[in-house]
């Protein structure tokens, strides 16, 4: 083979490679997200499970959650709000704190009840694989109702919203309860 043929062959091969790389650029995978960056409204940081790909989980939707609200008494009257991922894919709780409202007998928000946020959590989102749960503690003063104490509100249910979607009503496991003192404090979501 002479030099002219080799040069022509190399030029043709280079043109073909350049042409193929230009065509293939639309099929290249996008660069991996940087840890700790936010993409599309979800946090793409690391999580405690370690085997999830950061940023791959969509936000948790209330329709794929199995929520519960359980009362307990430990000095303060406490309740535990819990959600379990009943969907088939992992999802991210995009809000640090639950978006919860106490409801009256008619299904309306209870008058005069304020919900405060407690201390922030450990930082970063809570990612739930199918079947995994997250919980938040809710605290309010022990029963101080009556003639000398603050007024109490009878709570028939709680309403939980996720990602500004439609709320879901949750009936407390122990039924109707009184919330006295006019305010409650809710903790951030934590893996349960």
Coordinates of N, CA and C in Angstrom, one line a residue:
X1 N 0.8 -1.2 0.0 CA 0.0 0.0 0.0 C 0.9 1.2 0.0
X2 N 0.6 2.2 -0.8 CA 1.4 3.4 -0.9 C 1.0 4.4 0.2
X3 N 1.8 5.4 0.3 CA 1.5 6.5 1.3 C 0.3 7.2 1.1
X4 N 0.0 7.5 -0.2 CA -1.2 8.2 -0.6 C -2.5 7.4 -0.2
X5 N -2.5 6.1 -0.4 CA -3.6 5.3 0.0 C -3.8 5.2 1.5
X6 N -2.7 5.1 2.2 CA -2.7 5.1 3.7 C -3.2 6.4 4.2
X7 N -2.8 7.6 3.7 CA -3.3 8.9 4.1 C -4.7 9.1 3.8
X8 N -5.2 8.6 2.6 CA -6.6 8.7 2.3 C -7.5 7.9 3.2
X9 N -7.0 6.7 3.5 CA -7.7 5.8 4.4 C -7.8 6.4 5.8
X10 N -6.7 6.9 6.3 CA -6.7 7.5 7.7 C -7.6 8.8 7.7
X11 N -7.6 9.6 6.7 CA -8.5 10.7 6.6 C -10.0 10.3 6.6
X12 N -10.3 9.3 5.9 CA -11.7 8.7 5.8 C -12.1 8.2 7.2
X13 N -11.1 7.5 7.8 CA -11.4 6.9 9.1 C -11.7 8.0 10.2
X14 N -10.9 9.1 10.1 CA -11.0 10.2 11.1 C -12.4 10.9 10.8
X15 N -12.7 11.1 9.6 CA -14.0 11.7 9.2 C -15.2 10.8 9.7
X16 N -15.1 9.5 9.5 CA -16.1 8.6 10.0 C -16.2 8.7 11.5
X17 N -15.1 8.7 12.2 CA -15.1 8.7 13.7 C -15.7 10.0 14.2
X18 N -15.4 11.1 13.5 CA -15.9 12.4 13.9 C -17.4 12.4 13.7
X19 N -17.8 11.9 12.5 CA -19.3 11.8 12.2 C -20.0 11.0 13.2
X20 N -19.5 9.8 13.6 CA -20.2 8.9 14.5 C -20.2 9.6 15.9
X21 N -19.2 10.3 16.3 CA -19.2 10.9 17.6 C -20.2 12.0 17.7
X22 N -20.4 12.7 16.6 CA -21.4 13.8 16.5 C -22.8 13.2 16.6
X23 N -23.0 12.0 15.9 CA -24.3 11.4 15.9 C -24.6 10.8 17.3
X24 N -23.6 10.3 17.9 CA -23.8 9.6 19.2 C -23.9 10.5 20.4
X25 N -23.6 11.8 20.2 CA -23.7 12.8 21.3 C -25.1 12.9 21.9
X26 N -26.1 12.6 21.1 CA -27.5 12.7 21.6 C -27.8 11.5 22.5
X27 N -27.0 10.4 22.3 CA -27.3 9.2 23.1 C -26.4 9.1 24.3
X28 N -25.5 10.0 24.5 CA -24.7 9.9 25.7 C -25.5 10.1 26.9
X29 N -25.1 9.4 28.0 CA -25.8 9.6 29.3 C -25.3 11.0 29.9
X30 N -26.3 11.6 30.6 CA -25.9 12.9 31.2 C -24.9 12.7 32.3
X31 N -24.2 13.7 32.6 CA -23.2 13.6 33.7 C -23.9 13.3 35.0
X32 N -23.2 12.6 35.9 CA -23.8 12.2 37.2 C -23.9 13.5 38.0
X33 N -25.0 13.6 38.8 CA -25.2 14.8 39.7 C -24.1 14.8 40.8
X34 N -23.8 16.0 41.2 CA -22.8 16.2 42.3 C -23.6 15.9 43.6
X35 N -22.9 15.2 44.5 CA -23.6 15.0 45.8 C -23.8 16.4 46.5
X36 N -25.0 16.4 47.1 CA -25.4 17.7 47.8 C -26.0 18.7 47.0
X37 N -26.2 18.4 45.7 CA -26.9 19.4 44.8 C -28.3 19.1 44.7
X38 N -29.2 20.1 44.4 CA -30.6 19.8 44.3 C -30.9 19.8 42.8
X39 N -31.7 18.8 42.4 CA -32.2 18.7 41.0 C -33.7 18.4 41.0
X40 N -34.4 19.2 40.2 CA -35.8 19.0 40.0 C -36.6 19.0 41.3
X41 N -36.2 19.8 42.3 CA -36.9 19.9 43.5 C -36.6 18.8 44.5
X42 N -35.8 17.8 44.2 CA -35.4 16.8 45.1 C -34.0 16.9 45.5
X43 N -33.6 16.6 46.7 CA -32.3 16.6 47.2 C -31.5 15.5 46.6
X44 N -30.3 15.7 46.1 CA -29.5 14.6 45.5 C -28.3 14.3 46.4
X45 N -28.5 14.5 47.6 CA -27.4 14.2 48.5 C -27.3 12.7 48.9
X46 N -26.4 12.4 49.8 CA -26.3 11.0 50.2 C -27.4 10.7 51.2
X47 N -27.6 9.4 51.4 CA -28.6 9.0 52.4 C -28.0 7.8 53.2
X48 N -28.7 7.4 54.2 CA -28.2 6.3 55.1 C -28.3 4.9 54.4
X49 N -29.2 4.8 53.4 CA -29.2 3.4 52.8 C -28.0 3.1 52.0
X50 N -27.4 4.1 51.4 CA -26.1 3.9 50.7 C -26.2 3.2 49.4
X51 N -27.2 2.4 49.1 CA -27.3 1.7 47.8 C -28.2 2.3 46.8
X52 N -28.8 3.5 47.1 CA -29.6 4.2 46.2 C -28.8 5.1 45.4
X53 N -29.1 5.4 44.1 CA -28.4 6.3 43.3 C -29.0 7.7 43.7
X54 N -28.1 8.6 44.1 CA -28.6 10.0 44.5 C -29.4 10.6 43.4
X55 N -30.6 11.2 43.8 CA -31.4 11.9 42.9 C -32.3 11.1 42.0
X56 N -32.2 9.8 42.1 CA -33.1 8.9 41.2 C -34.5 8.8 41.8
X57 N -34.7 9.0 43.1 CA -36.0 8.8 43.7 C -36.9 10.1 43.5
X58 N -38.1 9.8 43.1 CA -39.0 10.9 42.9 C -39.6 11.3 44.3
X59 N -40.3 12.4 44.4 CA -40.9 12.8 45.7 C -42.0 11.8 46.1
X60 N -42.1 11.5 47.4 CA -43.1 10.6 47.9 C -44.5 11.3 47.6
X61 N -45.4 10.5 47.2 CA -46.8 11.0 46.9 C -47.7 10.3 48.0
X62 N -48.6 11.1 48.5 CA -49.5 10.6 49.6 C -50.3 9.4 49.1
X63 N -50.6 9.3 47.9 CA -51.4 8.1 47.4 C -50.6 6.8 47.5
X64 N -49.2 6.9 47.6 CA -48.4 5.7 47.7 C -47.9 5.5 49.2
X65 N -48.5 6.3 50.1 CA -48.1 6.2 51.5 C -49.2 5.5 52.3
X66 N -48.8 4.8 53.3 CA -49.7 4.3 54.3 C -49.4 5.0 55.6
X67 N -50.3 6.0 55.9 CA -50.0 6.9 57.1 C -50.7 6.3 58.3
X68 N -50.2 6.7 59.5 CA -50.9 6.3 60.8 C -50.6 7.5 61.8
X69 N -51.4 7.6 62.8 CA -51.3 8.6 63.8 C -51.6 7.9 65.1
X70 N -50.6 7.7 66.0 CA -50.8 6.9 67.2 C -50.5 7.8 68.4
X71 N -51.4 7.8 69.4 CA -51.3 8.5 70.6 C -50.5 7.7 71.6
X72 N -49.8 8.4 72.5 CA -49.1 7.8 73.6 C -49.0 8.9 74.7
X73 N -48.7 8.5 75.9 CA -48.6 9.5 77.0 C -47.3 9.3 77.8
X74 N -46.5 10.3 77.7 CA -45.2 10.2 78.4 C -44.8 11.6 79.0
X75 N -45.5 12.1 79.9 CA -45.2 13.4 80.5 C -45.9 14.5 79.7
X76 N -45.6 14.6 78.5 CA -46.4 15.4 77.5 C -47.3 14.4 76.8
X77 N -48.4 14.8 76.4 CA -49.2 13.9 75.5 C -48.5 13.9 74.2
X78 N -48.1 12.8 73.7 CA -47.4 12.6 72.4 C -48.2 11.8 71.4
X79 N -47.9 12.1 70.2 CA -48.4 11.2 69.1 C -47.3 11.0 68.2
X80 N -47.4 9.9 67.4 CA -46.4 9.6 66.5 C -47.1 9.5 65.1
X81 N -46.6 10.4 64.2 CA -47.1 10.4 62.8 C -46.2 9.5 62.0
X82 N -46.7 8.6 61.3 CA -45.8 7.6 60.6 C -46.3 7.4 59.2
X83 N -45.4 7.4 58.2 CA -45.8 7.0 56.8 C -44.9 5.9 56.4
X84 N -45.5 4.9 55.7 CA -44.8 3.8 55.1 C -45.0 3.8 53.6
X85 N -43.9 3.7 52.9 CA -43.9 3.6 51.4 C -44.6 2.4 51.0
X86 N -45.8 2.5 50.5 CA -46.6 1.3 50.0 C -46.5 1.2 48.5
X87 N -45.7 2.0 47.9 CA -45.5 2.0 46.4 C -44.5 1.0 46.0
X88 N -44.2 0.9 44.7 CA -43.3 -0.1 44.2 C -41.9 0.5 43.9
X89 N -41.7 1.8 44.2 CA -40.4 2.4 43.9 C -40.0 3.2 45.1
X90 N -38.7 3.5 45.2 CA -38.2 4.3 46.3 C -38.7 5.8 46.0
X91 N -38.8 6.5 47.1 CA -39.2 7.9 47.0 C -38.6 8.8 48.1
X92 N -38.6 10.1 47.9 CA -38.0 11.0 48.8 C -39.0 11.9 49.5
X93 N -38.9 12.0 50.8 CA -39.7 13.0 51.6 C -39.0 14.3 51.3
X94 N -39.6 15.1 50.5 CA -38.9 16.4 50.1 C -39.1 17.5 51.1
X95 N -40.0 17.4 52.1 CA -40.2 18.4 53.1 C -39.5 17.9 54.4
X96 N -38.8 18.8 55.1 CA -38.1 18.4 56.3 C -39.2 18.0 57.4
X97 N -40.3 18.8 57.4 CA -41.3 18.6 58.4 C -42.6 18.2 57.8
X98 N -43.4 17.3 58.4 CA -44.7 17.0 57.9 C -45.6 18.2 57.8
X99 N -46.4 18.2 56.8 CA -47.4 19.3 56.6 C -48.8 18.7 57.1
X100 N -49.0 18.9 58.4 CA -50.1 18.3 59.1 C -51.1 19.3 59.7
X101 N -52.4 19.0 59.7 CA -53.4 19.9 60.3 C -54.3 19.0 61.1
X102 N -54.7 19.6 62.3 CA -55.6 18.9 63.2 C -57.0 19.3 62.7
X103 N -57.9 18.3 62.7 CA -59.3 18.5 62.1 C -60.3 18.3 63.2
X104 N -61.4 19.1 63.0 CA -62.5 19.0 63.9 C -63.6 18.0 63.5
X105 N -64.7 17.9 64.2 CA -65.7 16.9 63.9 C -66.2 17.0 62.4
X106 N -66.3 18.2 61.9 CA -66.9 18.4 60.6 C -65.8 18.3 59.5
X107 N -64.6 17.9 59.8 CA -63.5 17.8 58.8 C -62.9 19.1 58.4
X108 N -63.0 20.1 59.2 CA -62.4 21.4 59.0 C -61.2 21.6 60.0
X109 N -60.2 22.4 59.6 CA -59.1 22.6 60.5 C -59.6 23.2 61.8
X110 N -59.1 22.6 62.9 CA -59.5 23.1 64.3 C -59.1 24.5 64.5
X111 N -60.0 25.3 65.0 CA -59.8 26.7 65.3 C -58.7 26.9 66.3
X112 N -57.8 27.8 66.1 CA -56.9 28.3 67.1 C -55.8 27.4 67.4
X113 N -55.6 26.3 66.7 CA -54.5 25.4 67.0 C -53.3 25.7 66.1
X114 N -52.1 26.0 66.7 CA -50.9 26.3 66.0 C -50.0 25.1 66.0
X115 N -49.3 24.8 64.9 CA -48.3 23.8 64.8 C -47.0 24.4 64.6
X116 N -46.1 24.2 65.6 CA -44.7 24.7 65.5 C -43.8 23.6 65.1
X117 N -42.6 24.0 64.4 CA -41.6 23.0 64.1 C -40.6 22.9 65.2
X118 N -40.2 21.6 65.5 CA -39.2 21.4 66.5 C -37.8 21.6 65.9
X119 N -36.9 21.0 66.6 CA -35.5 21.0 66.1 C -35.4 20.4 64.7
X120 N -34.5 20.9 63.8 CA -34.4 20.2 62.6 C -33.7 18.9 62.7
X121 N -33.9 18.0 61.8 CA -33.4 16.7 61.8 C -31.9 16.6 61.5
X122 N -31.5 15.5 61.1 CA -30.0 15.2 60.8 C -29.5 15.9 59.5
X123 N -30.4 16.5 58.8 CA -30.0 17.1 57.5 C -30.2 16.1 56.4
X124 N -30.5 16.7 55.2 CA -30.7 15.8 54.0 C -32.1 15.2 54.1
X125 N -32.5 14.6 53.0 CA -33.8 14.0 52.9 C -33.9 12.7 53.5
X126 N -35.1 12.2 53.6 CA -35.4 10.8 54.0 C -35.8 10.1 52.8
X127 N -35.1 9.1 52.4 CA -35.4 8.3 51.2 C -36.0 7.0 51.7
X128 N -37.2 6.6 51.2 CA -37.9 5.4 51.6 C -38.0 4.4 50.5
X129 N -37.4 3.3 50.7 CA -37.6 2.2 49.8 C -39.0 1.6 50.0
X130 N -39.5 0.8 49.1 CA -40.8 0.2 49.3 C -40.8 -0.6 50.6
X131 N -41.8 -0.3 51.4 CA -42.0 -1.0 52.7 C -41.3 -0.2 53.9
X132 N -40.4 0.7 53.6 CA -39.8 1.5 54.7 C -40.6 2.6 55.2
X133 N -40.4 3.0 56.4 CA -41.2 4.0 57.1 C -40.4 5.2 57.6
X134 N -41.1 6.3 57.8 CA -40.5 7.5 58.4 C -41.6 8.0 59.4
X135 N -41.1 8.6 60.5 CA -42.0 9.1 61.5 C -41.6 10.5 62.0
X136 N -42.6 11.2 62.6 CA -42.3 12.4 63.3 C -43.1 12.4 64.6
X137 N -42.5 13.0 65.6 CA -43.2 13.0 66.9 C -43.9 14.3 67.0
X138 N -45.1 14.3 67.6 CA -45.9 15.4 67.8 C -46.2 15.6 69.3
X139 N -45.9 16.7 69.9 CA -46.0 16.9 71.3 C -46.9 18.2 71.6
X140 N -47.6 18.1 72.7 CA -48.4 19.3 73.2 C -48.5 19.1 74.7
X141 N -48.9 20.2 75.4 CA -48.9 20.2 76.8 C -49.9 19.1 77.3
X142 N -49.6 18.5 78.4 CA -50.6 17.6 79.0 C -51.9 18.3 79.3
X143 N -52.9 17.5 79.5 CA -54.3 18.1 79.7 C -54.3 19.1 80.8
X144 N -54.5 20.4 80.4 CA -54.6 21.5 81.3 C -55.9 22.2 81.2
X145 N -56.9 21.5 80.7 CA -58.2 22.1 80.4 C -58.9 22.3 81.7
X146 N -60.1 22.8 81.6 CA -60.9 23.1 82.8 C -61.0 24.6 83.1
X147 N -61.6 25.0 84.2 CA -61.8 26.4 84.5 C -60.5 27.2 84.6
X148 N -59.4 26.6 85.1 CA -58.2 27.4 85.3 C -57.2 27.2 84.2
X149 N -57.3 26.2 83.4 CA -56.4 25.9 82.4 C -56.8 26.4 81.0
X150 N -55.9 26.3 80.0 CA -56.3 26.7 78.7 C -57.4 25.8 78.1
X151 N -58.0 26.4 77.1 CA -59.1 25.7 76.4 C -58.5 24.5 75.7
X152 N -59.3 23.5 75.5 CA -58.9 22.3 74.8 C -59.7 22.2 73.5
X153 N -59.1 21.7 72.4 CA -59.8 21.4 71.2 C -60.0 19.9 71.0
X154 N -61.2 19.5 70.7 CA -61.4 18.1 70.4 C -60.9 17.8 69.0
X155 N -60.0 16.8 68.8 CA -59.4 16.5 67.5 C -60.0 15.2 67.0
X156 N -60.6 15.2 65.9 CA -61.3 14.0 65.3 C -60.4 13.3 64.3
X157 N -59.5 14.0 63.7 CA -58.6 13.4 62.7 C -57.4 14.4 62.4
X158 N -56.4 13.9 61.7 CA -55.4 14.8 61.2 C -55.4 14.7 59.7
X159 N -54.9 15.8 59.1 CA -54.8 15.8 57.6 C -53.3 16.0 57.3
X160 N -52.8 15.2 56.3 CA -51.4 15.2 55.9 C -51.3 15.5 54.5
X161 N -50.5 16.5 54.1 CA -50.2 16.8 52.7 C -48.8 16.5 52.4
X162 N -48.5 16.1 51.1 CA -47.1 16.0 50.7 C -47.0 16.7 49.3
X163 N -45.9 17.4 49.2 CA -45.6 18.1 47.9 C -46.7 19.0 47.5
X164 N -47.4 19.7 48.4 CA -48.5 20.6 48.0 C -49.6 19.9 47.3
X165 N -49.7 18.6 47.4 CA -50.8 17.8 46.8 C -52.0 17.8 47.6
X166 N -53.0 17.0 47.2 CA -54.2 16.9 48.0 C -54.0 16.3 49.3
X167 N -54.6 16.7 50.4 CA -54.4 16.1 51.7 C -55.1 14.8 51.9
X168 N -54.6 14.0 52.8 CA -55.2 12.7 53.1 C -55.5 12.7 54.6
X169 N -56.8 12.4 54.9 CA -57.2 12.4 56.3 C -56.8 11.1 57.0
X170 N -56.3 11.2 58.2 CA -55.9 10.1 59.0 C -56.7 10.1 60.3
X171 N -57.3 9.0 60.6 CA -58.0 8.9 61.9 C -57.0 8.4 62.9
X172 N -56.9 9.0 64.1 CA -56.0 8.5 65.1 C -56.3 7.1 65.5
X173 N -55.3 6.3 65.8 CA -55.5 4.9 66.2 C -56.3 4.8 67.5
X174 N -56.3 5.7 68.4 CA -57.0 5.6 69.6 C -58.3 6.5 69.6
X175 N -58.7 6.9 68.4 CA -59.9 7.7 68.3 C -59.7 9.2 68.6
X176 N -60.8 9.8 68.9 CA -60.9 11.2 69.2 C -60.1 11.6 70.4
X177 N -59.4 12.7 70.4 CA -58.6 13.2 71.6 C -58.7 14.7 71.8
X178 N -58.3 15.1 73.0 CA -58.3 16.6 73.3 C -56.9 17.1 73.2
X179 N -56.8 18.2 72.5 CA -55.5 18.9 72.5 C -55.7 20.2 73.2
X180 N -55.0 20.4 74.3 CA -55.1 21.6 75.2 C -53.9 22.5 75.0
X181 N -54.0 23.7 75.3 CA -52.9 24.6 75.2 C -52.8 25.4 73.9
X182 N -53.5 25.0 72.9 CA -53.6 25.8 71.7 C -52.4 25.6 70.7
X183 N -51.4 24.8 71.1 CA -50.3 24.6 70.1 C -49.7 23.2 70.3
X184 N -49.1 22.7 69.2 CA -48.3 21.5 69.3 C -47.0 21.7 68.5
X185 N -46.0 20.9 68.8 CA -44.7 20.9 68.2 C -44.5 19.6 67.5
X186 N -44.1 19.7 66.2 CA -43.8 18.5 65.4 C -42.4 18.4 65.0
X187 N -41.8 17.3 65.1 CA -40.4 17.1 64.8 C -40.2 16.9 63.3
X188 N -39.0 16.9 62.8 CA -38.8 16.6 61.4 C -38.9 15.1 61.2
X189 N -39.1 14.8 59.9 CA -39.1 13.4 59.5 C -37.8 12.7 59.8
X190 N -37.9 11.5 60.4 CA -36.8 10.6 60.7 C -37.1 9.2 60.2
X191 N -36.1 8.4 59.8 CA -36.4 7.1 59.4 C -36.9 6.3 60.6
X192 N -37.9 5.5 60.4 CA -38.5 4.7 61.5 C -38.0 3.3 61.5

